[in-house]
Amino acid sequence: MINLQAQSYKEYPPVIEDFNNDNVLDTLYSFYESGSTFGGTDIKIVNGNSNEVYKFSDFGCYCEMKRIYPVPALLSKPENKPFLSVIQKKLFSEPRKKPDSSLEWIFKGYSSKKKISQNKYFNLIIYPKVDWNTEKIKIPDNYSLVLNNDTLNLLLDEKDSLFHVKDKIAFLSYCGNCHFYNKSSPELVVSDNEYKIYKTSHGIFVKKGDLQKWFLVNDLNLTGSPEKLRWDSVLQVVLIDKYLIIQFSGAPDMFDSIFVGNIETGVLGRLKYPFRRNVEDYEGSLVIGDNIRYSNEEEESFFVNSKDVFKELERLYNTIKK
């Protein structure tokens, strides 16, 4: 459960300026508020000519690498564009015209995710259809995008469905720096004659000769996420032939998710069984021989055969790719 008790609050001096060049001074008020798992800045601008009030906030959870902020209808009006521009510069990182390859993986993941019920092994399938690329993967700094129409509706959570009608644009902030929360560069975690598997704090990408591609990127509403991004989401990574088995953190909860994916096709499934972290049995290993370890409700270790899991993943892949 996220603790919503505020831990710090700071109010900034008002900024008095003619933001929309109508020869009348406007006023901007802002304050910052944060807790252990959330934080953000609230902005209020008073139009000196009409006395209209425009409000915007980048308040959000520290568990989100990608945050979306729909623009209220009043600020979306053409005559209020100067005020929106001021807010954008105050709250968001340098804008880009298009997503980098890690955020693109998330976008494609949203368009392909499918929750599964009554399956023997899986409860979620993601098939982002990311091709191999000769372009070197570069981890971006923090940046923002302006979203509209289909992309906005695709990424908004179901609880935000009212925005689909009222709002046409939104700002997206992406914490590229969060990939390097605990390490300054990607870490080679496993390899064989075919593949080299690299992890950041919150993602996995694969190299095959001169080719490379993202395989998994943390997103709260897509993959789940630790409560704080200073905790790595990618923990153990096991390579078996063309398959990856990944321990994905649910911290501070002691149970993590297990993802299994095919490197070549990019299809990724989440096992419906949790993995209990920080246990002494089996030295904490995720895979023992041909078996994937998981925990039941009594927190006892059990196993599923990895080959059976791979076979079911391929069956699901053949179903969804049609």
PDB file of C-alpha atoms in Angstrom:
ATOM      1  CA  MET A   1       0.000   0.000   0.000  1.00  0.00           C
ATOM      2  CA  ILE A   2       1.388   3.407  -0.975  1.00  0.00           C
ATOM      3  CA  ASN A   3       1.854   5.888   1.862  1.00  0.00           C
ATOM      4  CA  LEU A   4       0.193   9.166   0.863  1.00  0.00           C
ATOM      5  CA  GLN A   5       1.316  11.221   3.867  1.00  0.00           C
ATOM      6  CA  ALA A   6       3.165  14.305   2.679  1.00  0.00           C
ATOM      7  CA  GLN A   7       6.743  14.612   3.902  1.00  0.00           C
ATOM      8  CA  SER A   8       7.760  17.960   2.413  1.00  0.00           C
ATOM      9  CA  TYR A   9       6.092  21.069   1.033  1.00  0.00           C
ATOM     10  CA  LYS A  10       7.577  24.154  -0.604  1.00  0.00           C
ATOM     11  CA  GLU A  11       5.776  27.182  -1.982  1.00  0.00           C
ATOM     12  CA  TYR A  12       7.641  29.295  -4.540  1.00  0.00           C
ATOM     13  CA  PRO A  13       7.394  33.094  -4.929  1.00  0.00           C
ATOM     14  CA  PRO A  14       4.741  34.155  -7.469  1.00  0.00           C
ATOM     15  CA  VAL A  15       5.955  35.023 -10.958  1.00  0.00           C
ATOM     16  CA  ILE A  16       4.300  38.136 -12.406  1.00  0.00           C
ATOM     17  CA  GLU A  17       4.760  38.467 -16.140  1.00  0.00           C
ATOM     18  CA  ASP A  18       2.854  39.076 -19.361  1.00  0.00           C
ATOM     19  CA  PHE A  19       2.868  35.459 -20.558  1.00  0.00           C
ATOM     20  CA  ASN A  20       0.522  35.918 -23.532  1.00  0.00           C
ATOM     21  CA  ASN A  21       1.778  39.323 -24.747  1.00  0.00           C
ATOM     22  CA  ASP A  22      -1.542  41.153 -24.341  1.00  0.00           C
ATOM     23  CA  ASN A  23       0.063  44.003 -22.366  1.00  0.00           C
ATOM     24  CA  VAL A  24      -1.593  42.821 -19.137  1.00  0.00           C
ATOM     25  CA  LEU A  25       0.417  41.146 -16.369  1.00  0.00           C
ATOM     26  CA  ASP A  26      -0.447  37.549 -15.461  1.00  0.00           C
ATOM     27  CA  THR A  27       0.498  35.676 -12.281  1.00  0.00           C
ATOM     28  CA  LEU A  28       1.937  32.188 -11.859  1.00  0.00           C
ATOM     29  CA  TYR A  29       1.752  30.383  -8.516  1.00  0.00           C
ATOM     30  CA  SER A  30       3.532  27.094  -7.844  1.00  0.00           C
ATOM     31  CA  PHE A  31       4.317  24.747  -4.990  1.00  0.00           C
ATOM     32  CA  TYR A  32       6.054  21.410  -4.610  1.00  0.00           C
ATOM     33  CA  GLU A  33       4.811  18.562  -2.424  1.00  0.00           C
ATOM     34  CA  SER A  34       6.324  15.125  -1.888  1.00  0.00           C
ATOM     35  CA  GLY A  35       6.019  11.964   0.171  1.00  0.00           C
ATOM     36  CA  SER A  36       7.963   8.722   0.339  1.00  0.00           C
ATOM     37  CA  THR A  37       6.415   7.340  -2.849  1.00  0.00           C
ATOM     38  CA  PHE A  38       4.970  10.352  -4.668  1.00  0.00           C
ATOM     39  CA  GLY A  39       5.626  13.979  -5.465  1.00  0.00           C
ATOM     40  CA  GLY A  40       5.154  16.799  -7.899  1.00  0.00           C
ATOM     41  CA  THR A  41       4.632  20.490  -8.581  1.00  0.00           C
ATOM     42  CA  ASP A  42       1.247  22.195  -8.842  1.00  0.00           C
ATOM     43  CA  ILE A  43       0.974  25.301 -11.014  1.00  0.00           C
ATOM     44  CA  LYS A  44      -1.802  27.887 -11.156  1.00  0.00           C
ATOM     45  CA  ILE A  45      -1.790  30.768 -13.643  1.00  0.00           C
ATOM     46  CA  VAL A  46      -4.212  33.678 -13.363  1.00  0.00           C
ATOM     47  CA  ASN A  47      -4.924  35.465 -16.642  1.00  0.00           C
ATOM     48  CA  GLY A  48      -4.541  39.150 -15.815  1.00  0.00           C
ATOM     49  CA  ASN A  49      -6.982  40.229 -18.514  1.00  0.00           C
ATOM     50  CA  SER A  50      -9.849  37.738 -18.101  1.00  0.00           C
ATOM     51  CA  ASN A  51      -9.152  36.447 -14.560  1.00  0.00           C
ATOM     52  CA  GLU A  52      -9.386  32.908 -15.922  1.00  0.00           C
ATOM     53  CA  VAL A  53      -7.447  30.391 -13.834  1.00  0.00           C
ATOM     54  CA  TYR A  54      -5.400  27.608 -15.442  1.00  0.00           C
ATOM     55  CA  LYS A  55      -4.216  24.721 -13.282  1.00  0.00           C
ATOM     56  CA  PHE A  56      -1.778  21.916 -14.013  1.00  0.00           C
ATOM     57  CA  SER A  57       0.157  19.384 -11.939  1.00  0.00           C
ATOM     58  CA  ASP A  58       2.917  16.865 -12.600  1.00  0.00           C
ATOM     59  CA  PHE A  59       2.098  15.025  -9.385  1.00  0.00           C
ATOM     60  CA  GLY A  60       2.846  11.311  -9.701  1.00  0.00           C
ATOM     61  CA  CYS A  61       4.160   8.097  -8.206  1.00  0.00           C
ATOM     62  CA  TYR A  62       7.890   7.442  -7.947  1.00  0.00           C
ATOM     63  CA  CYS A  63       7.108   3.980  -9.344  1.00  0.00           C
ATOM     64  CA  GLU A  64       6.413   5.326 -12.857  1.00  0.00           C
ATOM     65  CA  MET A  65       9.099   5.755 -15.505  1.00  0.00           C
ATOM     66  CA  LYS A  66       6.426   6.971 -17.887  1.00  0.00           C
ATOM     67  CA  ARG A  67       3.875   9.490 -16.670  1.00  0.00           C
ATOM     68  CA  ILE A  68       1.021  10.949 -18.698  1.00  0.00           C
ATOM     69  CA  TYR A  69      -0.631  14.291 -17.964  1.00  0.00           C
ATOM     70  CA  PRO A  70      -3.743  15.071 -20.039  1.00  0.00           C
ATOM     71  CA  VAL A  71      -4.127  18.772 -20.813  1.00  0.00           C
ATOM     72  CA  PRO A  72      -7.412  20.271 -19.524  1.00  0.00           C
ATOM     73  CA  ALA A  73      -9.795  21.518 -22.198  1.00  0.00           C
ATOM     74  CA  LEU A  74      -9.398  25.161 -21.135  1.00  0.00           C
ATOM     75  CA  LEU A  75      -5.637  25.059 -21.645  1.00  0.00           C
ATOM     76  CA  SER A  76      -6.091  23.308 -24.986  1.00  0.00           C
ATOM     77  CA  LYS A  77      -7.750  26.367 -26.522  1.00  0.00           C
ATOM     78  CA  PRO A  78      -5.564  28.108 -29.141  1.00  0.00           C
ATOM     79  CA  GLU A  79      -5.731  31.457 -27.342  1.00  0.00           C
ATOM     80  CA  ASN A  80      -4.277  29.836 -24.206  1.00  0.00           C
ATOM     81  CA  LYS A  81      -1.295  28.255 -25.943  1.00  0.00           C
ATOM     82  CA  PRO A  82       1.167  30.782 -24.400  1.00  0.00           C
ATOM     83  CA  PHE A  83       0.096  29.718 -20.904  1.00  0.00           C
ATOM     84  CA  LEU A  84       0.404  26.048 -21.801  1.00  0.00           C
ATOM     85  CA  SER A  85       3.878  26.712 -23.170  1.00  0.00           C
ATOM     86  CA  VAL A  86       4.928  28.298 -19.861  1.00  0.00           C
ATOM     87  CA  ILE A  87       3.642  25.263 -17.952  1.00  0.00           C
ATOM     88  CA  GLN A  88       5.428  22.878 -20.297  1.00  0.00           C
ATOM     89  CA  LYS A  89       8.765  24.644 -19.773  1.00  0.00           C
ATOM     90  CA  LYS A  90       8.294  24.748 -15.991  1.00  0.00           C
ATOM     91  CA  LEU A  91       7.350  21.103 -15.473  1.00  0.00           C
ATOM     92  CA  PHE A  92       8.775  18.941 -18.234  1.00  0.00           C
ATOM     93  CA  SER A  93      12.166  17.902 -19.588  1.00  0.00           C
ATOM     94  CA  GLU A  94      13.402  18.742 -23.072  1.00  0.00           C
ATOM     95  CA  PRO A  95      10.713  17.695 -25.593  1.00  0.00           C
ATOM     96  CA  ARG A  96      11.326  15.184 -28.366  1.00  0.00           C
ATOM     97  CA  LYS A  97       9.383  14.622 -31.548  1.00  0.00           C
ATOM     98  CA  LYS A  98       9.306  10.833 -31.207  1.00  0.00           C
ATOM     99  CA  PRO A  99      10.053   8.176 -28.576  1.00  0.00           C
ATOM    100  CA  ASP A 100      13.412   6.479 -28.221  1.00  0.00           C
ATOM    101  CA  SER A 101      13.557   2.712 -28.739  1.00  0.00           C
ATOM    102  CA  SER A 102      12.968   1.839 -25.060  1.00  0.00           C
ATOM    103  CA  LEU A 103       9.797   3.935 -24.825  1.00  0.00           C
ATOM    104  CA  GLU A 104       8.741   2.634 -28.232  1.00  0.00           C
ATOM    105  CA  TRP A 105       8.883  -0.882 -26.738  1.00  0.00           C
ATOM    106  CA  ILE A 106       6.409   0.278 -24.083  1.00  0.00           C
ATOM    107  CA  PHE A 107       4.104   1.819 -26.705  1.00  0.00           C
ATOM    108  CA  LYS A 108       4.083  -1.389 -28.731  1.00  0.00           C
ATOM    109  CA  GLY A 109       3.604  -3.405 -25.563  1.00  0.00           C
ATOM    110  CA  TYR A 110       0.402  -1.504 -24.779  1.00  0.00           C
ATOM    111  CA  SER A 111      -0.958  -2.199 -28.246  1.00  0.00           C
ATOM    112  CA  SER A 112      -0.374  -5.947 -27.854  1.00  0.00           C
ATOM    113  CA  LYS A 113      -0.877  -6.794 -24.178  1.00  0.00           C
ATOM    114  CA  LYS A 114      -3.447  -9.445 -23.397  1.00  0.00           C
ATOM    115  CA  LYS A 115      -4.533 -10.647 -19.983  1.00  0.00           C
ATOM    116  CA  ILE A 116      -5.132 -14.388 -19.841  1.00  0.00           C
ATOM    117  CA  SER A 117      -7.357 -16.345 -17.500  1.00  0.00           C
ATOM    118  CA  GLN A 118      -7.545 -20.090 -16.941  1.00  0.00           C
ATOM    119  CA  ASN A 119      -4.172 -20.775 -18.516  1.00  0.00           C
ATOM    120  CA  LYS A 120      -1.970 -23.396 -16.898  1.00  0.00           C
ATOM    121  CA  TYR A 121       1.080 -21.120 -16.745  1.00  0.00           C
ATOM    122  CA  PHE A 122       0.499 -17.521 -17.862  1.00  0.00           C
ATOM    123  CA  ASN A 123      -1.751 -14.611 -16.880  1.00  0.00           C
ATOM    124  CA  LEU A 124      -0.374 -11.961 -19.285  1.00  0.00           C
ATOM    125  CA  ILE A 125       1.086 -11.959 -22.796  1.00  0.00           C
ATOM    126  CA  ILE A 126       2.911  -9.013 -24.405  1.00  0.00           C
ATOM    127  CA  TYR A 127       3.879  -9.114 -28.077  1.00  0.00           C
ATOM    128  CA  PRO A 128       5.443  -5.756 -29.029  1.00  0.00           C
ATOM    129  CA  LYS A 129       6.761  -6.836 -32.475  1.00  0.00           C
ATOM    130  CA  VAL A 130      10.141  -5.124 -32.100  1.00  0.00           C
ATOM    131  CA  ASP A 131      12.546  -5.910 -34.948  1.00  0.00           C
ATOM    132  CA  TRP A 132      16.292  -6.360 -34.713  1.00  0.00           C
ATOM    133  CA  ASN A 133      18.140  -3.146 -35.550  1.00  0.00           C
ATOM    134  CA  THR A 134      21.719  -2.293 -36.500  1.00  0.00           C
ATOM    135  CA  GLU A 135      21.438   1.095 -34.771  1.00  0.00           C
ATOM    136  CA  LYS A 136      23.216   1.089 -31.420  1.00  0.00           C
ATOM    137  CA  ILE A 137      20.922   1.321 -28.420  1.00  0.00           C
ATOM    138  CA  LYS A 138      21.427   4.584 -26.542  1.00  0.00           C
ATOM    139  CA  ILE A 139      19.878   5.112 -23.129  1.00  0.00           C
ATOM    140  CA  PRO A 140      18.215   8.546 -23.216  1.00  0.00           C
ATOM    141  CA  ASP A 141      18.231  11.301 -20.641  1.00  0.00           C
ATOM    142  CA  ASN A 142      14.871  12.365 -19.240  1.00  0.00           C
ATOM    143  CA  TYR A 143      12.625  13.838 -21.923  1.00  0.00           C
ATOM    144  CA  SER A 144       9.005  14.593 -22.744  1.00  0.00           C
ATOM    145  CA  LEU A 145       6.604  14.078 -25.631  1.00  0.00           C
ATOM    146  CA  VAL A 146       3.332  15.671 -26.673  1.00  0.00           C
ATOM    147  CA  LEU A 147       0.712  12.987 -27.263  1.00  0.00           C
ATOM    148  CA  ASN A 148      -2.606  13.158 -29.038  1.00  0.00           C
ATOM    149  CA  ASN A 149      -5.440  11.060 -30.441  1.00  0.00           C
ATOM    150  CA  ASP A 150      -4.812   7.321 -30.736  1.00  0.00           C
ATOM    151  CA  THR A 151      -1.501   7.241 -28.859  1.00  0.00           C
ATOM    152  CA  LEU A 152      -3.024   9.071 -25.896  1.00  0.00           C
ATOM    153  CA  ASN A 153      -6.042   6.763 -25.726  1.00  0.00           C
ATOM    154  CA  LEU A 154      -3.818   3.692 -26.020  1.00  0.00           C
ATOM    155  CA  LEU A 155      -1.627   4.659 -23.069  1.00  0.00           C
ATOM    156  CA  LEU A 156      -4.183   6.096 -20.671  1.00  0.00           C
ATOM    157  CA  ASP A 157      -5.229   3.711 -17.947  1.00  0.00           C
ATOM    158  CA  GLU A 158      -8.854   2.581 -17.883  1.00  0.00           C
ATOM    159  CA  LYS A 159      -9.538   4.738 -14.802  1.00  0.00           C
ATOM    160  CA  ASP A 160      -8.683   7.807 -16.901  1.00  0.00           C
ATOM    161  CA  SER A 161     -11.246   7.011 -19.597  1.00  0.00           C
ATOM    162  CA  LEU A 162     -13.027  10.371 -19.162  1.00  0.00           C
ATOM    163  CA  PHE A 163      -9.985  12.056 -20.660  1.00  0.00           C
ATOM    164  CA  HIS A 164     -10.668  10.253 -23.930  1.00  0.00           C
ATOM    165  CA  VAL A 165     -13.596  12.568 -24.549  1.00  0.00           C
ATOM    166  CA  LYS A 166     -12.616  15.809 -22.819  1.00  0.00           C
ATOM    167  CA  ASP A 167      -8.966  16.113 -23.734  1.00  0.00           C
ATOM    168  CA  LYS A 168      -7.169  15.921 -27.050  1.00  0.00           C
ATOM    169  CA  ILE A 169      -3.538  16.261 -26.011  1.00  0.00           C
ATOM    170  CA  ALA A 170      -1.284  15.274 -23.126  1.00  0.00           C
ATOM    171  CA  PHE A 171       2.309  15.576 -21.998  1.00  0.00           C
ATOM    172  CA  LEU A 172       4.303  12.417 -21.437  1.00  0.00           C
ATOM    173  CA  SER A 173       7.392  12.494 -19.239  1.00  0.00           C
ATOM    174  CA  TYR A 174       9.883   9.639 -19.518  1.00  0.00           C
ATOM    175  CA  CYS A 175      12.583   8.976 -16.923  1.00  0.00           C
ATOM    176  CA  GLY A 176      15.387   7.760 -19.158  1.00  0.00           C
ATOM    177  CA  ASN A 177      17.864   8.438 -16.354  1.00  0.00           C
ATOM    178  CA  CYS A 178      16.056   5.847 -14.239  1.00  0.00           C
ATOM    179  CA  HIS A 179      17.662   3.120 -16.352  1.00  0.00           C
ATOM    180  CA  PHE A 180      20.901   4.114 -14.609  1.00  0.00           C
ATOM    181  CA  TYR A 181      19.570   4.494 -11.098  1.00  0.00           C
ATOM    182  CA  ASN A 182      22.076   2.070  -9.590  1.00  0.00           C
ATOM    183  CA  LYS A 183      24.626   1.579 -12.364  1.00  0.00           C
ATOM    184  CA  SER A 184      26.304   4.043 -14.714  1.00  0.00           C
ATOM    185  CA  SER A 185      26.053   1.781 -17.785  1.00  0.00           C
ATOM    186  CA  PRO A 186      24.212  -1.331 -18.994  1.00  0.00           C
ATOM    187  CA  GLU A 187      25.432  -4.540 -17.365  1.00  0.00           C
ATOM    188  CA  LEU A 188      26.159  -7.706 -19.354  1.00  0.00           C
ATOM    189  CA  VAL A 189      24.381 -10.302 -17.215  1.00  0.00           C
ATOM    190  CA  VAL A 190      24.483 -13.452 -19.359  1.00  0.00           C
ATOM    191  CA  SER A 191      25.679 -14.532 -22.802  1.00  0.00           C
ATOM    192  CA  ASP A 192      26.299 -17.503 -25.071  1.00  0.00           C
ATOM    193  CA  ASN A 193      27.602 -17.960 -28.614  1.00  0.00           C
ATOM    194  CA  GLU A 194      24.457 -16.326 -30.043  1.00  0.00           C
ATOM    195  CA  TYR A 195      23.258 -13.646 -27.626  1.00  0.00           C
ATOM    196  CA  LYS A 196      24.525 -11.055 -25.171  1.00  0.00           C
ATOM    197  CA  ILE A 197      21.932  -9.986 -22.611  1.00  0.00           C
ATOM    198  CA  TYR A 198      22.257  -6.540 -21.013  1.00  0.00           C
ATOM    199  CA  LYS A 199      20.252  -5.091 -18.155  1.00  0.00           C
ATOM    200  CA  THR A 200      19.713  -1.601 -16.848  1.00  0.00           C
ATOM    201  CA  SER A 201      17.969  -0.887 -13.568  1.00  0.00           C
ATOM    202  CA  HIS A 202      14.650  -1.105 -15.381  1.00  0.00           C
ATOM    203  CA  GLY A 203      15.098  -2.795 -18.735  1.00  0.00           C
ATOM    204  CA  ILE A 204      16.676  -5.570 -20.774  1.00  0.00           C
ATOM    205  CA  PHE A 205      18.088  -5.414 -24.279  1.00  0.00           C
ATOM    206  CA  VAL A 206      19.757  -8.104 -26.383  1.00  0.00           C
ATOM    207  CA  LYS A 207      22.678  -8.030 -28.812  1.00  0.00           C
ATOM    208  CA  LYS A 208      23.145 -10.619 -31.560  1.00  0.00           C
ATOM    209  CA  GLY A 209      26.254  -9.811 -33.562  1.00  0.00           C
ATOM    210  CA  ASP A 210      25.688  -6.336 -34.986  1.00  0.00           C
ATOM    211  CA  LEU A 211      21.955  -6.508 -34.247  1.00  0.00           C
ATOM    212  CA  GLN A 212      20.188  -5.403 -31.078  1.00  0.00           C
ATOM    213  CA  LYS A 213      16.755  -4.685 -29.650  1.00  0.00           C
ATOM    214  CA  TRP A 214      14.901  -3.988 -26.416  1.00  0.00           C
ATOM    215  CA  PHE A 215      13.295  -7.040 -24.845  1.00  0.00           C
ATOM    216  CA  LEU A 216      11.627  -5.700 -21.675  1.00  0.00           C
ATOM    217  CA  VAL A 217      11.138  -2.235 -20.156  1.00  0.00           C
ATOM    218  CA  ASN A 218       9.554  -1.363 -16.825  1.00  0.00           C
ATOM    219  CA  ASP A 219       6.113   0.243 -17.002  1.00  0.00           C
ATOM    220  CA  LEU A 220       3.702   0.293 -14.069  1.00  0.00           C
ATOM    221  CA  ASN A 221       0.532  -0.485 -16.023  1.00  0.00           C
ATOM    222  CA  LEU A 222       2.191  -2.871 -18.472  1.00  0.00           C
ATOM    223  CA  THR A 223       4.713  -4.986 -16.563  1.00  0.00           C
ATOM    224  CA  GLY A 224       4.217  -3.804 -13.001  1.00  0.00           C
ATOM    225  CA  SER A 225       6.894  -1.918 -11.086  1.00  0.00           C
ATOM    226  CA  PRO A 226       8.615  -1.648  -7.724  1.00  0.00           C
ATOM    227  CA  GLU A 227       7.107   1.007  -5.475  1.00  0.00           C
ATOM    228  CA  LYS A 228      10.214   3.167  -5.965  1.00  0.00           C
ATOM    229  CA  LEU A 229      12.417   3.326  -9.046  1.00  0.00           C
ATOM    230  CA  ARG A 230      15.565   3.466  -6.930  1.00  0.00           C
ATOM    231  CA  TRP A 231      14.911  -0.267  -6.470  1.00  0.00           C
ATOM    232  CA  ASP A 232      15.931  -2.239  -9.564  1.00  0.00           C
ATOM    233  CA  SER A 233      13.009  -3.934 -11.284  1.00  0.00           C
ATOM    234  CA  VAL A 234      15.194  -6.389 -13.232  1.00  0.00           C
ATOM    235  CA  LEU A 235      16.801  -8.888 -10.856  1.00  0.00           C
ATOM    236  CA  GLN A 236      17.779 -12.387 -12.065  1.00  0.00           C
ATOM    237  CA  VAL A 237      18.032 -13.114 -15.810  1.00  0.00           C
ATOM    238  CA  VAL A 238      18.451 -16.685 -17.083  1.00  0.00           C
ATOM    239  CA  LEU A 239      19.209 -17.562 -20.724  1.00  0.00           C
ATOM    240  CA  ILE A 240      18.138 -20.981 -22.057  1.00  0.00           C
ATOM    241  CA  ASP A 241      18.621 -21.374 -25.821  1.00  0.00           C
ATOM    242  CA  LYS A 242      16.504 -18.562 -27.345  1.00  0.00           C
ATOM    243  CA  TYR A 243      14.456 -17.955 -24.185  1.00  0.00           C
ATOM    244  CA  LEU A 244      14.890 -15.573 -21.264  1.00  0.00           C
ATOM    245  CA  ILE A 245      13.500 -16.154 -17.779  1.00  0.00           C
ATOM    246  CA  ILE A 246      13.391 -12.944 -15.752  1.00  0.00           C
ATOM    247  CA  GLN A 247      12.775 -12.172 -12.102  1.00  0.00           C
ATOM    248  CA  PHE A 248      10.951  -8.819 -12.020  1.00  0.00           C
ATOM    249  CA  SER A 249      10.757  -7.011  -8.696  1.00  0.00           C
ATOM    250  CA  GLY A 250       7.562  -6.295  -6.795  1.00  0.00           C
ATOM    251  CA  ALA A 251       9.404  -4.531  -3.925  1.00  0.00           C
ATOM    252  CA  PRO A 252       8.681  -3.752  -1.172  1.00  0.00           C
ATOM    253  CA  ASP A 253       6.440  -6.823  -1.407  1.00  0.00           C
ATOM    254  CA  MET A 254       8.495 -10.011  -1.014  1.00  0.00           C
ATOM    255  CA  PHE A 255       6.922 -11.620  -4.093  1.00  0.00           C
ATOM    256  CA  ASP A 256       8.210 -10.885  -7.604  1.00  0.00           C
ATOM    257  CA  SER A 257       6.857 -11.627 -11.078  1.00  0.00           C
ATOM    258  CA  ILE A 258       8.459 -14.133 -13.435  1.00  0.00           C
ATOM    259  CA  PHE A 259       8.550 -13.237 -17.139  1.00  0.00           C
ATOM    260  CA  VAL A 260       9.421 -15.764 -19.840  1.00  0.00           C
ATOM    261  CA  GLY A 261      10.107 -14.660 -23.404  1.00  0.00           C
ATOM    262  CA  ASN A 262      11.362 -15.710 -26.818  1.00  0.00           C
ATOM    263  CA  ILE A 263      14.269 -13.493 -27.863  1.00  0.00           C
ATOM    264  CA  GLU A 264      13.686 -13.926 -31.598  1.00  0.00           C
ATOM    265  CA  THR A 265       9.940 -13.244 -31.727  1.00  0.00           C
ATOM    266  CA  GLY A 266       9.892 -10.861 -28.764  1.00  0.00           C
ATOM    267  CA  VAL A 267       6.783 -12.481 -27.282  1.00  0.00           C
ATOM    268  CA  LEU A 268       6.804 -12.216 -23.506  1.00  0.00           C
ATOM    269  CA  GLY A 269       4.608 -13.949 -20.946  1.00  0.00           C
ATOM    270  CA  ARG A 270       4.175 -13.402 -17.225  1.00  0.00           C
ATOM    271  CA  LEU A 271       3.808 -16.557 -15.169  1.00  0.00           C
ATOM    272  CA  LYS A 272       0.792 -16.570 -12.893  1.00  0.00           C
ATOM    273  CA  TYR A 273       2.985 -17.951 -10.110  1.00  0.00           C
ATOM    274  CA  PRO A 274       4.937 -15.484  -7.920  1.00  0.00           C
ATOM    275  CA  PHE A 275       8.570 -15.864  -6.950  1.00  0.00           C
ATOM    276  CA  ARG A 276       9.437 -15.301  -3.302  1.00  0.00           C
ATOM    277  CA  ARG A 277      12.491 -13.107  -2.919  1.00  0.00           C
ATOM    278  CA  ASN A 278      15.171 -13.432  -0.244  1.00  0.00           C
ATOM    279  CA  VAL A 279      14.622 -17.059   0.649  1.00  0.00           C
ATOM    280  CA  GLU A 280      17.456 -19.321   1.714  1.00  0.00           C
ATOM    281  CA  ASP A 281      16.291 -22.500   0.007  1.00  0.00           C
ATOM    282  CA  TYR A 282      18.041 -23.273  -3.292  1.00  0.00           C
ATOM    283  CA  GLU A 283      20.259 -20.212  -2.643  1.00  0.00           C
ATOM    284  CA  GLY A 284      17.566 -17.997  -4.129  1.00  0.00           C
ATOM    285  CA  SER A 285      17.965 -19.460  -7.635  1.00  0.00           C
ATOM    286  CA  LEU A 286      15.141 -18.835 -10.091  1.00  0.00           C
ATOM    287  CA  VAL A 287      15.958 -21.835 -12.305  1.00  0.00           C
ATOM    288  CA  ILE A 288      17.135 -25.233 -11.053  1.00  0.00           C
ATOM    289  CA  GLY A 289      18.135 -27.541 -13.909  1.00  0.00           C
ATOM    290  CA  ASP A 290      15.172 -27.709 -16.311  1.00  0.00           C
ATOM    291  CA  ASN A 291      12.742 -26.261 -13.773  1.00  0.00           C
ATOM    292  CA  ILE A 292      11.508 -22.769 -12.930  1.00  0.00           C
ATOM    293  CA  ARG A 293      10.949 -22.249  -9.217  1.00  0.00           C
ATOM    294  CA  TYR A 294       7.907 -20.461  -7.815  1.00  0.00           C
ATOM    295  CA  SER A 295       6.109 -20.153  -4.482  1.00  0.00           C
ATOM    296  CA  ASN A 296       2.614 -21.192  -3.463  1.00  0.00           C
ATOM    297  CA  GLU A 297       0.333 -19.347  -1.039  1.00  0.00           C
ATOM    298  CA  GLU A 298       2.095 -21.017   1.874  1.00  0.00           C
ATOM    299  CA  GLU A 299       5.394 -19.630   0.528  1.00  0.00           C
ATOM    300  CA  GLU A 300       6.725 -23.105  -0.226  1.00  0.00           C
ATOM    301  CA  SER A 301       8.906 -23.658  -3.285  1.00  0.00           C
ATOM    302  CA  PHE A 302       7.486 -25.619  -6.206  1.00  0.00           C
ATOM    303  CA  PHE A 303       8.635 -26.114  -9.781  1.00  0.00           C
ATOM    304  CA  VAL A 304       7.337 -26.041 -13.345  1.00  0.00           C
ATOM    305  CA  ASN A 305       9.256 -27.573 -16.224  1.00  0.00           C
ATOM    306  CA  SER A 306      10.816 -24.843 -18.369  1.00  0.00           C
ATOM    307  CA  LYS A 307      10.317 -26.807 -21.600  1.00  0.00           C
ATOM    308  CA  ASP A 308       6.590 -27.099 -20.896  1.00  0.00           C
ATOM    309  CA  VAL A 309       6.438 -23.357 -20.228  1.00  0.00           C
ATOM    310  CA  PHE A 310       8.291 -22.576 -23.479  1.00  0.00           C
ATOM    311  CA  LYS A 311       5.930 -24.849 -25.403  1.00  0.00           C
ATOM    312  CA  GLU A 312       2.870 -23.083 -24.011  1.00  0.00           C
ATOM    313  CA  LEU A 313       4.406 -19.682 -24.766  1.00  0.00           C
ATOM    314  CA  GLU A 314       4.841 -20.711 -28.407  1.00  0.00           C
ATOM    315  CA  ARG A 315       1.258 -21.954 -28.568  1.00  0.00           C
ATOM    316  CA  LEU A 316       0.001 -18.603 -27.301  1.00  0.00           C
ATOM    317  CA  TYR A 317       2.296 -16.766 -29.706  1.00  0.00           C
ATOM    318  CA  ASN A 318       0.927 -18.707 -32.684  1.00  0.00           C
ATOM    319  CA  THR A 319      -2.572 -17.766 -31.553  1.00  0.00           C
ATOM    320  CA  ILE A 320      -2.028 -14.026 -31.117  1.00  0.00           C
ATOM    321  CA  LYS A 321       0.164 -13.416 -34.179  1.00  0.00           C
ATOM    322  CA  LYS A 322      -2.640 -14.420 -36.557  1.00  0.00           C
TER     323      LYS A 322
END
